[in-house]
Tab-separated table of C-alpha atoms in Angstrom:
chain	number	residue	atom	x	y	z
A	1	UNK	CA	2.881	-10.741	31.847
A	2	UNK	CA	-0.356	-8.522	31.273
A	3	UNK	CA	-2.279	-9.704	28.360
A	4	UNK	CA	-3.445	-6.600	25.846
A	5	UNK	CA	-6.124	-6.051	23.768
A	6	UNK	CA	-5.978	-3.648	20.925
A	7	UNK	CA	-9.348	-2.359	20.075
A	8	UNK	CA	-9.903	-0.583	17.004
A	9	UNK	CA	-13.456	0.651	15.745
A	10	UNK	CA	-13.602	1.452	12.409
A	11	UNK	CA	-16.318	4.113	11.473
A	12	UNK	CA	-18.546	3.181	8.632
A	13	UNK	CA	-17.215	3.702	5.324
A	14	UNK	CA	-15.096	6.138	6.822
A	15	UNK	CA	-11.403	5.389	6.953
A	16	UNK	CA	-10.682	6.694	10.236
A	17	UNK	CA	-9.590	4.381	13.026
A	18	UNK	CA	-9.847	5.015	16.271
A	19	UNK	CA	-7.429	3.167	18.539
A	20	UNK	CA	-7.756	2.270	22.122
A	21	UNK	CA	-4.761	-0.040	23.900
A	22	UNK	CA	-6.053	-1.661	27.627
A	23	UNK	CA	-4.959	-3.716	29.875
A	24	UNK	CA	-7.537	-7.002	30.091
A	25	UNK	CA	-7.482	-10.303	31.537
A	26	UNK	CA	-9.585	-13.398	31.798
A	27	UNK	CA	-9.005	-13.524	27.768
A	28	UNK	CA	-8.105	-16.588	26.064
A	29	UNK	CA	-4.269	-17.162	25.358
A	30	UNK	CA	-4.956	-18.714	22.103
A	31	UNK	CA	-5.944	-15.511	20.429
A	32	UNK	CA	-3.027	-13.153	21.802
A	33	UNK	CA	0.438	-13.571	20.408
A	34	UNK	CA	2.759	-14.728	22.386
A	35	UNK	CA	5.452	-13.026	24.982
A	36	UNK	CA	3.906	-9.845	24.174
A	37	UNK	CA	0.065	-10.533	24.093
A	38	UNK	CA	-1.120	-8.364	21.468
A	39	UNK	CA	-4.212	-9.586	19.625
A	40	UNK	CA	-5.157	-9.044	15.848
A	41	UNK	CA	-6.207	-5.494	15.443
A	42	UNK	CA	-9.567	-4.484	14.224
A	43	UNK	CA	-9.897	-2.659	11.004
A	44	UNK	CA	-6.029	-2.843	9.759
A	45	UNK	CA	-6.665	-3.388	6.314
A	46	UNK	CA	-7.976	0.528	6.357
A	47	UNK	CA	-4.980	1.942	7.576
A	48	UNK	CA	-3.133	4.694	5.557
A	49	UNK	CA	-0.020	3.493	3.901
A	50	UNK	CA	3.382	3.766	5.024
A	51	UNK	CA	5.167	2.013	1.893
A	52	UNK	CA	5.249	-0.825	-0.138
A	53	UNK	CA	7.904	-3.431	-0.166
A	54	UNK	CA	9.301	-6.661	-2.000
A	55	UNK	CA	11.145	-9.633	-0.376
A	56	UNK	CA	13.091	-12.268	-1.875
A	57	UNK	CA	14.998	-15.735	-0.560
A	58	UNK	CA	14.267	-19.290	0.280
A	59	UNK	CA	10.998	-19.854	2.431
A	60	UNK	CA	11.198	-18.173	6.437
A	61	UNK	CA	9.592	-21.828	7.312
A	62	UNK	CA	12.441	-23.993	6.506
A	63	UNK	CA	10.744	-26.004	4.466
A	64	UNK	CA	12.092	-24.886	1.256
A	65	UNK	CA	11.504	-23.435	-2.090
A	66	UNK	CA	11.626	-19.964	-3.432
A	67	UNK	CA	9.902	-17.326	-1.072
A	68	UNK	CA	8.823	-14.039	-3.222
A	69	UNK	CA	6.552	-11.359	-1.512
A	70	UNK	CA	5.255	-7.976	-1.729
A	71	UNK	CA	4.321	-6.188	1.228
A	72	UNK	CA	2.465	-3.528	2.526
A	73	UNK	CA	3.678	-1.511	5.560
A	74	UNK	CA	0.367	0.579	7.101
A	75	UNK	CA	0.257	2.672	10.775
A	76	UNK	CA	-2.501	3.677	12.811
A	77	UNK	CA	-2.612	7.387	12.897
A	78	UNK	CA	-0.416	7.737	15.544
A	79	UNK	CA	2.127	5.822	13.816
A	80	UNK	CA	1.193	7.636	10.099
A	81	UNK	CA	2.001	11.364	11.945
A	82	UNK	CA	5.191	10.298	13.410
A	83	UNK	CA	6.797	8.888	10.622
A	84	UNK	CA	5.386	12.542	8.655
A	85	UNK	CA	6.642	14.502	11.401
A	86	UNK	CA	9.854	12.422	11.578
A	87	UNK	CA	9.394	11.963	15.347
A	88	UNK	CA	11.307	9.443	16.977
A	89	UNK	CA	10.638	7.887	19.378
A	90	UNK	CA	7.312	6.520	18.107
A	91	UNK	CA	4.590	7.385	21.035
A	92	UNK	CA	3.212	5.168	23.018
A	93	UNK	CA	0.182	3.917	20.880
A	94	UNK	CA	1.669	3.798	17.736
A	95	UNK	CA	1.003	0.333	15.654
A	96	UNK	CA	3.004	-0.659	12.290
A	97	UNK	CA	1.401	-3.440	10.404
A	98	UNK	CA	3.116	-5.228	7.766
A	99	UNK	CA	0.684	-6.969	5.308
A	100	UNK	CA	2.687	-10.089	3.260
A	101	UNK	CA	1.014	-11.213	0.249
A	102	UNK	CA	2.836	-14.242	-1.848
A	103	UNK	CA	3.481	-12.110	-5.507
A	104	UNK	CA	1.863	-13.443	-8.454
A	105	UNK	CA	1.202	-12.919	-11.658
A	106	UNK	CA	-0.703	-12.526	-14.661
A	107	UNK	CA	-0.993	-13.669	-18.684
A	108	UNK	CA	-3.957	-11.662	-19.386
A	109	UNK	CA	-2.226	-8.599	-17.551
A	110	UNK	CA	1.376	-8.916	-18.864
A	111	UNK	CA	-0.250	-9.788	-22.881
A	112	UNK	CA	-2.026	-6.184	-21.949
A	113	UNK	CA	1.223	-4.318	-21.234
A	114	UNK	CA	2.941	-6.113	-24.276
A	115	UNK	CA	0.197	-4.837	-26.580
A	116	UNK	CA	0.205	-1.500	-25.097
A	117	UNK	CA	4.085	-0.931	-24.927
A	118	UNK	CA	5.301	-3.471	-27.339
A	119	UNK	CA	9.447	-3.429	-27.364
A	120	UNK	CA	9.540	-2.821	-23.112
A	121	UNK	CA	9.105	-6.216	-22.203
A	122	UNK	CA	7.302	-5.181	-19.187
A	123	UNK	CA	6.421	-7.586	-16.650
A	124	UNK	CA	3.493	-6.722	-13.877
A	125	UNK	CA	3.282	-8.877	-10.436
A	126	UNK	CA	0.398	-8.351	-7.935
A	127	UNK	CA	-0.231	-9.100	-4.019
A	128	UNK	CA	-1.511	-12.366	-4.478
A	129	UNK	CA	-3.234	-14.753	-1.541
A	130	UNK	CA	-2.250	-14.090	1.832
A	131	UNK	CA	1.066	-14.826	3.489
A	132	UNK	CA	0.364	-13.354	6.786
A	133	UNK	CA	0.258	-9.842	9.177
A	134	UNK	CA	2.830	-8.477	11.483
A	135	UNK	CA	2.810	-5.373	14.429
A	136	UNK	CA	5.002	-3.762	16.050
A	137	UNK	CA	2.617	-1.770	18.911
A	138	UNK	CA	4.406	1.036	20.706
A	139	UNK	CA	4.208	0.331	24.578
A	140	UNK	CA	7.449	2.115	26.244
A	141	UNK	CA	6.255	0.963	29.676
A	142	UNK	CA	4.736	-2.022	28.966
A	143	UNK	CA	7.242	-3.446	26.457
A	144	UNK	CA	10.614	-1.557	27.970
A	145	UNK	CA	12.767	-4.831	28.030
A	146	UNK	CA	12.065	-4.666	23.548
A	147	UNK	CA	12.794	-1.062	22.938
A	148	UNK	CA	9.193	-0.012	23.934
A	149	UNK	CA	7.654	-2.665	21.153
A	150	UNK	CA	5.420	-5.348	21.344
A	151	UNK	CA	5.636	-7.770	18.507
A	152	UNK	CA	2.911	-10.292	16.837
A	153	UNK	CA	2.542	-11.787	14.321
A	154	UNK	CA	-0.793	-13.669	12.778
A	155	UNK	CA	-1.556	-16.154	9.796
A	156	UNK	CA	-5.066	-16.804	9.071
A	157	UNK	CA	-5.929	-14.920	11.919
A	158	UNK	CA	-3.867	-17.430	14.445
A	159	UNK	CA	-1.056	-15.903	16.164
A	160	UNK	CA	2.344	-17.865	15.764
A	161	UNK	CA	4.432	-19.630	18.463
A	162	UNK	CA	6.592	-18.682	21.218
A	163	UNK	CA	9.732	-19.833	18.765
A	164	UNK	CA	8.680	-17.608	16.096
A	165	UNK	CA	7.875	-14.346	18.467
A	166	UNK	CA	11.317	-14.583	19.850
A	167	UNK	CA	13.248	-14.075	16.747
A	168	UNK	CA	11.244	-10.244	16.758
A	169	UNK	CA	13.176	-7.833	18.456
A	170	UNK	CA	16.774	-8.611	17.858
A	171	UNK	CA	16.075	-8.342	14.458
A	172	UNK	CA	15.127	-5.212	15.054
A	173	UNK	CA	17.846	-4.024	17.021
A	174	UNK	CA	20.389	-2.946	14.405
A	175	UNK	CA	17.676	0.049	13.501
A	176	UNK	CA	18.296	0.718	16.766
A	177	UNK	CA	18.834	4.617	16.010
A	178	UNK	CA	15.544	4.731	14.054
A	179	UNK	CA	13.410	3.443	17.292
A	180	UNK	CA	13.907	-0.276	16.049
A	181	UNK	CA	11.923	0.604	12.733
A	182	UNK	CA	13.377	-0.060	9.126
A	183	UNK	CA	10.526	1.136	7.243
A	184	UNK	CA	10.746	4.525	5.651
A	185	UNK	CA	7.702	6.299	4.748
A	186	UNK	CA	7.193	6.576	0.813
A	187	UNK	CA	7.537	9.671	-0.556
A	188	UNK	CA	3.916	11.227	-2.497
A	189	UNK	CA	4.734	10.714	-5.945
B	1	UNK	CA	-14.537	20.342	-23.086
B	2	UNK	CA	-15.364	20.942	-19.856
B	3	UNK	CA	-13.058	20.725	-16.935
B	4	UNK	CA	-13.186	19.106	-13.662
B	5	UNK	CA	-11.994	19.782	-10.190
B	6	UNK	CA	-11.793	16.955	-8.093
B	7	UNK	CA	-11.799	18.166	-4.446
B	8	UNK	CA	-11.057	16.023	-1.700
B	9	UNK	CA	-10.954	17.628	2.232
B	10	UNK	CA	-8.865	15.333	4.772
B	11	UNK	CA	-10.177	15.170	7.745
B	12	UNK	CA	-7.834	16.373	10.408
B	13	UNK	CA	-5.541	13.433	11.448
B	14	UNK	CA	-8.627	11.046	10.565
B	15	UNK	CA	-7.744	8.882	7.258
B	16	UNK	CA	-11.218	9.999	5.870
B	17	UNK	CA	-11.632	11.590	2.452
B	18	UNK	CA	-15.234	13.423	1.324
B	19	UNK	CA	-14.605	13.539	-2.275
B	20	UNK	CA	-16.764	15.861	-4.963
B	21	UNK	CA	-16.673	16.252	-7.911
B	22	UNK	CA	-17.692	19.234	-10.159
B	23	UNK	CA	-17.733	21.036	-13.187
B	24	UNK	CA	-15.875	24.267	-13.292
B	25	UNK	CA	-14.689	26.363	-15.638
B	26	UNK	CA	-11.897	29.504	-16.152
B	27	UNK	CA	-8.669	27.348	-14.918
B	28	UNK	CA	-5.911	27.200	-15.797
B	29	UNK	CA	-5.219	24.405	-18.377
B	30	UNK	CA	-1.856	24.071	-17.091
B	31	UNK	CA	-3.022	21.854	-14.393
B	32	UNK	CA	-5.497	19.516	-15.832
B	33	UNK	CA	-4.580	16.239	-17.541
B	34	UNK	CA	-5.153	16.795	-21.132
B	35	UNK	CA	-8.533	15.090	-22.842
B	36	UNK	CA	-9.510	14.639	-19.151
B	37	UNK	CA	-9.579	17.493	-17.822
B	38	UNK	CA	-8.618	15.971	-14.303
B	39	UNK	CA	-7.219	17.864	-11.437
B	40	UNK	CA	-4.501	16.616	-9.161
B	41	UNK	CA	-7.031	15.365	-6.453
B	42	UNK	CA	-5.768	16.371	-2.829
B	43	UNK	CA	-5.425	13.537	-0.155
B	44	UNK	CA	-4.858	10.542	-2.462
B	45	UNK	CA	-1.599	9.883	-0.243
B	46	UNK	CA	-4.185	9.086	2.274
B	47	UNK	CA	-6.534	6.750	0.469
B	48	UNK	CA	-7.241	2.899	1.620
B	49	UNK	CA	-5.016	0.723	-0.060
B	50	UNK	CA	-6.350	-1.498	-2.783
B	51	UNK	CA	-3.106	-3.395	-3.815
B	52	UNK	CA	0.300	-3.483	-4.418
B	53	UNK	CA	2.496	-4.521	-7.697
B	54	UNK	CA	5.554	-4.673	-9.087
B	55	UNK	CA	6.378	-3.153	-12.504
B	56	UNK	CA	9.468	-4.031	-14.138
B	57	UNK	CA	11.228	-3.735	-17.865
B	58	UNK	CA	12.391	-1.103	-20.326
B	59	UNK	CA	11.617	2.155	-19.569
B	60	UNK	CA	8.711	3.597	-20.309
B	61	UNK	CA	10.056	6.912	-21.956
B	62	UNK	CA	11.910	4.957	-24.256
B	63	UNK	CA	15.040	7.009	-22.886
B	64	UNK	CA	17.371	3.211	-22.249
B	65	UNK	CA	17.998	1.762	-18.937
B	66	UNK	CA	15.689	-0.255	-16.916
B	67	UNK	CA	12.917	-0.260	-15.301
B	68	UNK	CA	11.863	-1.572	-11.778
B	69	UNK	CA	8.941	-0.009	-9.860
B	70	UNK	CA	6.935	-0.559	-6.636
B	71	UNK	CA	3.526	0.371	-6.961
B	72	UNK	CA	0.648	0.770	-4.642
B	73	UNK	CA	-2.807	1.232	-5.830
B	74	UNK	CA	-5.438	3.275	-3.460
B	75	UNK	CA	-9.272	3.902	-3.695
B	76	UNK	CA	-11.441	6.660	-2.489
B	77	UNK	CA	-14.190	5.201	-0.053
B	78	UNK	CA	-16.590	4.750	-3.311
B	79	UNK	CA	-13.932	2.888	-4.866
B	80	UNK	CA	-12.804	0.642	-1.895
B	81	UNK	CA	-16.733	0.147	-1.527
B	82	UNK	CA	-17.148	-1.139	-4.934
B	83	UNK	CA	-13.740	-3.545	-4.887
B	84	UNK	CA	-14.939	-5.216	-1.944
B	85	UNK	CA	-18.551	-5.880	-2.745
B	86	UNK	CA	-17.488	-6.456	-6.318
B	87	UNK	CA	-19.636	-4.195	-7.877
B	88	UNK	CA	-19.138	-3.955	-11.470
B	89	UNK	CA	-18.988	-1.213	-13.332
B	90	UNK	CA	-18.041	1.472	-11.000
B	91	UNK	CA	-20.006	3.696	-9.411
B	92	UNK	CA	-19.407	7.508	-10.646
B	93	UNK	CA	-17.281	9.364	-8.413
B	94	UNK	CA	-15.040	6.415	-7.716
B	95	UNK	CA	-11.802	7.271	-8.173
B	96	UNK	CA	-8.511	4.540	-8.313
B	97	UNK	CA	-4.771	6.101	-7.541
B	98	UNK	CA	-2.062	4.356	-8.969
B	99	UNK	CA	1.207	5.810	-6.968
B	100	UNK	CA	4.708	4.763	-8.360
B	101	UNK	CA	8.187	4.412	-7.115
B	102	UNK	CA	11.496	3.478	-8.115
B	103	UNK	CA	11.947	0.456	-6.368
B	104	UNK	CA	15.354	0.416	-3.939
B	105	UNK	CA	17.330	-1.617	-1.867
B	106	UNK	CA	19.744	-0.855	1.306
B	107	UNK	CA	22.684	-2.963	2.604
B	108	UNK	CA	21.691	-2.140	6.364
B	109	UNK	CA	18.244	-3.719	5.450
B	110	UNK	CA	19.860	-6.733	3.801
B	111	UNK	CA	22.101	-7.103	6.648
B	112	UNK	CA	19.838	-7.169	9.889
B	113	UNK	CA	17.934	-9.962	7.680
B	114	UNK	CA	20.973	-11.834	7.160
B	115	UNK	CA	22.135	-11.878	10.351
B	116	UNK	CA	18.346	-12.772	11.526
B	117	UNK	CA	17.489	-15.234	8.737
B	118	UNK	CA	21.424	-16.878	7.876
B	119	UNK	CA	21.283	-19.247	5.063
B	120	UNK	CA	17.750	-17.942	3.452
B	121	UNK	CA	19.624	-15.586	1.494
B	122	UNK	CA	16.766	-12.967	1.721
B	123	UNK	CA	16.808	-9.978	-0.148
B	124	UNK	CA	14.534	-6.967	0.594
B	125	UNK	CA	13.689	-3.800	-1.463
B	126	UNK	CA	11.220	-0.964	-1.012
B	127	UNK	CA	9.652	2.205	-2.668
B	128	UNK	CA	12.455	4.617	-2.761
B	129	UNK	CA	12.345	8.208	-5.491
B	130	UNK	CA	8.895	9.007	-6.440
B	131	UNK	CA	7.978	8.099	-10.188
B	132	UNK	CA	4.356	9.466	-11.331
B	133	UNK	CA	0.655	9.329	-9.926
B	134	UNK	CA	-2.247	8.186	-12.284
B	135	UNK	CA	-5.890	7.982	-11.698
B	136	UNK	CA	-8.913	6.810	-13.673
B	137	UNK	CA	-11.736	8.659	-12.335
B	138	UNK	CA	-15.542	7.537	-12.872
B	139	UNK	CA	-18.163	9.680	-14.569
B	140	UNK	CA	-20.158	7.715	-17.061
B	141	UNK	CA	-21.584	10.559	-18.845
B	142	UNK	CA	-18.791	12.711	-18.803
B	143	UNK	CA	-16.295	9.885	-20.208
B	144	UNK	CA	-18.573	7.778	-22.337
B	145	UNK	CA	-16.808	7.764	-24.915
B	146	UNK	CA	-13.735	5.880	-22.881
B	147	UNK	CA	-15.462	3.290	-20.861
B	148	UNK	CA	-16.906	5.801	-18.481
B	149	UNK	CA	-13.510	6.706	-17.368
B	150	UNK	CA	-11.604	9.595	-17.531
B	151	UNK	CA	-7.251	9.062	-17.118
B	152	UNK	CA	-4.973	11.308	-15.715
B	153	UNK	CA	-1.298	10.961	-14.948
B	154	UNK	CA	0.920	13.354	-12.846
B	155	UNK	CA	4.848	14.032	-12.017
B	156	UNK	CA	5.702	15.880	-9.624
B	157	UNK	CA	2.280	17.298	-9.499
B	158	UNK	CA	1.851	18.252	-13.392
B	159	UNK	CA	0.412	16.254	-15.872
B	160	UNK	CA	1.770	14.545	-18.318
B	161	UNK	CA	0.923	15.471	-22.309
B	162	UNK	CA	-1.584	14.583	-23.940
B	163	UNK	CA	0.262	11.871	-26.645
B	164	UNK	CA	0.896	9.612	-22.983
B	165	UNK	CA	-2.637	10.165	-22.177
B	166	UNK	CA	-3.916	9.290	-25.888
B	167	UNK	CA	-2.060	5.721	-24.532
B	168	UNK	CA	-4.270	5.305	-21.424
B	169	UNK	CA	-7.596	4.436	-22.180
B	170	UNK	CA	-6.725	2.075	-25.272
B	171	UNK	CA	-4.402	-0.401	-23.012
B	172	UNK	CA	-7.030	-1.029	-20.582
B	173	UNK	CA	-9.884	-1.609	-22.915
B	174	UNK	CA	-8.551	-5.627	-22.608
B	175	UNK	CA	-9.987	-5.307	-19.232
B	176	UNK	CA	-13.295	-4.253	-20.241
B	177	UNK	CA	-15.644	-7.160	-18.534
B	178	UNK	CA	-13.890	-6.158	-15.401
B	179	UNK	CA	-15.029	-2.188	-16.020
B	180	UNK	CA	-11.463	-2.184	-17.327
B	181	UNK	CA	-9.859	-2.163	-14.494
B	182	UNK	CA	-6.907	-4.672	-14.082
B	183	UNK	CA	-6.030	-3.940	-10.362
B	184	UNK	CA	-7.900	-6.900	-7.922
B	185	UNK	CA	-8.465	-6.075	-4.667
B	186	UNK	CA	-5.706	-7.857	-2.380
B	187	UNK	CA	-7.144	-9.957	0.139
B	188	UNK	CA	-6.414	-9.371	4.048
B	189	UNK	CA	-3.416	-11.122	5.375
């Protein structure tokens, strides 16, 4: 299988992102994720928000304990202008990153709301240290035996295993009618 | 006293926002946050994402029933500047969006993880009906007399009155060695 790159130049303090997605080889495998090749994508953390999401359950590792995230879902701008425009399929180009944080939270914060709206017993929680970064990049040709998708997924910058990038698209496959994606895009409150 | 525009001019499909801000006068009230004087800025949607929360409790209108948000915070490219380099206080013009949603769940959701994660009992939930929009915009002169920050808070694009805003500035004076901002700038998965 061709090896990607996904090359993404971020322009100053701008937020703009332009995105580029070639074929390259004589790369190191280490770096790419697995089955599908993608590497990390420059300048995702500037990407325009799609929505914001909790998850709750036992650990995804197996190895126990109570796993409680929130999550931020972000596209490219191809991806940001087809989920505004509602157009399905995604195009070819489009990238969905989901940024997992584990949720924590906060004394100081929560003595704050108690003060300021004593009787609500509000509680605040916060994207705390990194969990890890997922993509779905839109490839119809490249990725046509996934529903057009590449999948990858990084923690600490390190791509997981072959095991891990497996499980991807037939999770995906009951949203089959919505292009394989469950996000929704947020409403502008 | 005098009101404020805040303009803001996306950028074609680029995620960039130019923000100004300037004093104008002969609008209509109507359409400023009260004490503030703050505008509805126009982009925010598009803003770099700072962090993401959870609110949950009584509600906050004191009308009964409970209360569970999803909550993303953005930042203009003067706030997102100052978050990252950890520049304390603020810089005028920097402006922080707090956007909030009524946080939902959907069986097909919970499903396709079931039947991809059996036995981890995950649960997920996302930003569904659109709540309210608040900023605290920087101007030092302009809003010395609360921290150098002026609150606004929006549903469906009006502002709320000016009792709820008489509420801002007082719960986030705990915050003051941070510039009294609570948010912290989630680190990149």
């Amino acid at each position: 299988m061709k090896r990607i790159v996904v090359t993404l130049v971020g322009i100053g303090a701008l937020a703009g992102v332009i995105g580029t997605t070639a074929p390259v080889s004589g790369q190191s495998d280490s770096q790419a994720a697995p089955i599908y090749g993608i590497k990390l994508p420059q300048g995702y953390r500037d990407w325009r928000l799609i929505s914001v999401k909790q998850l709750t359950g036992k650990q995804l590792t197996g190895a126990g304990g109570e796993l409680k995230q929130l999550r931020a879902e972000l596209g490219n701008d191809l991806a940001i202008k087809a989920f505004r425009e509602g157009t399905l399929p995604f195009p070819d180009g489009a990238i969905i990153a989901a940024l997992h944080w584990n949720e924590e939270s906060s004394d100081f914060d929560n003595q704050a709301l108690a003060a300021g709206f004593p009787k609500l017993g509000l509680q605040s929680s916060f994207a705390g240290s990194a969990v890890n970064v997922q993509f779905m990049v839109k490839d119809s040709n490249k990725y046509a035996a996934s529903g057009g998708w590449g999948f990858a997924d990084f923690t600490n910058g390190k791509p997981g295993n072959e095991a891990l990038h497996e499980k991807c698209f037939p999770c995906h496959v009951p949203a089959k009618d919505k292009d394989y994606v469950f996000t929704r895009y947020a409403p502008t409150p």
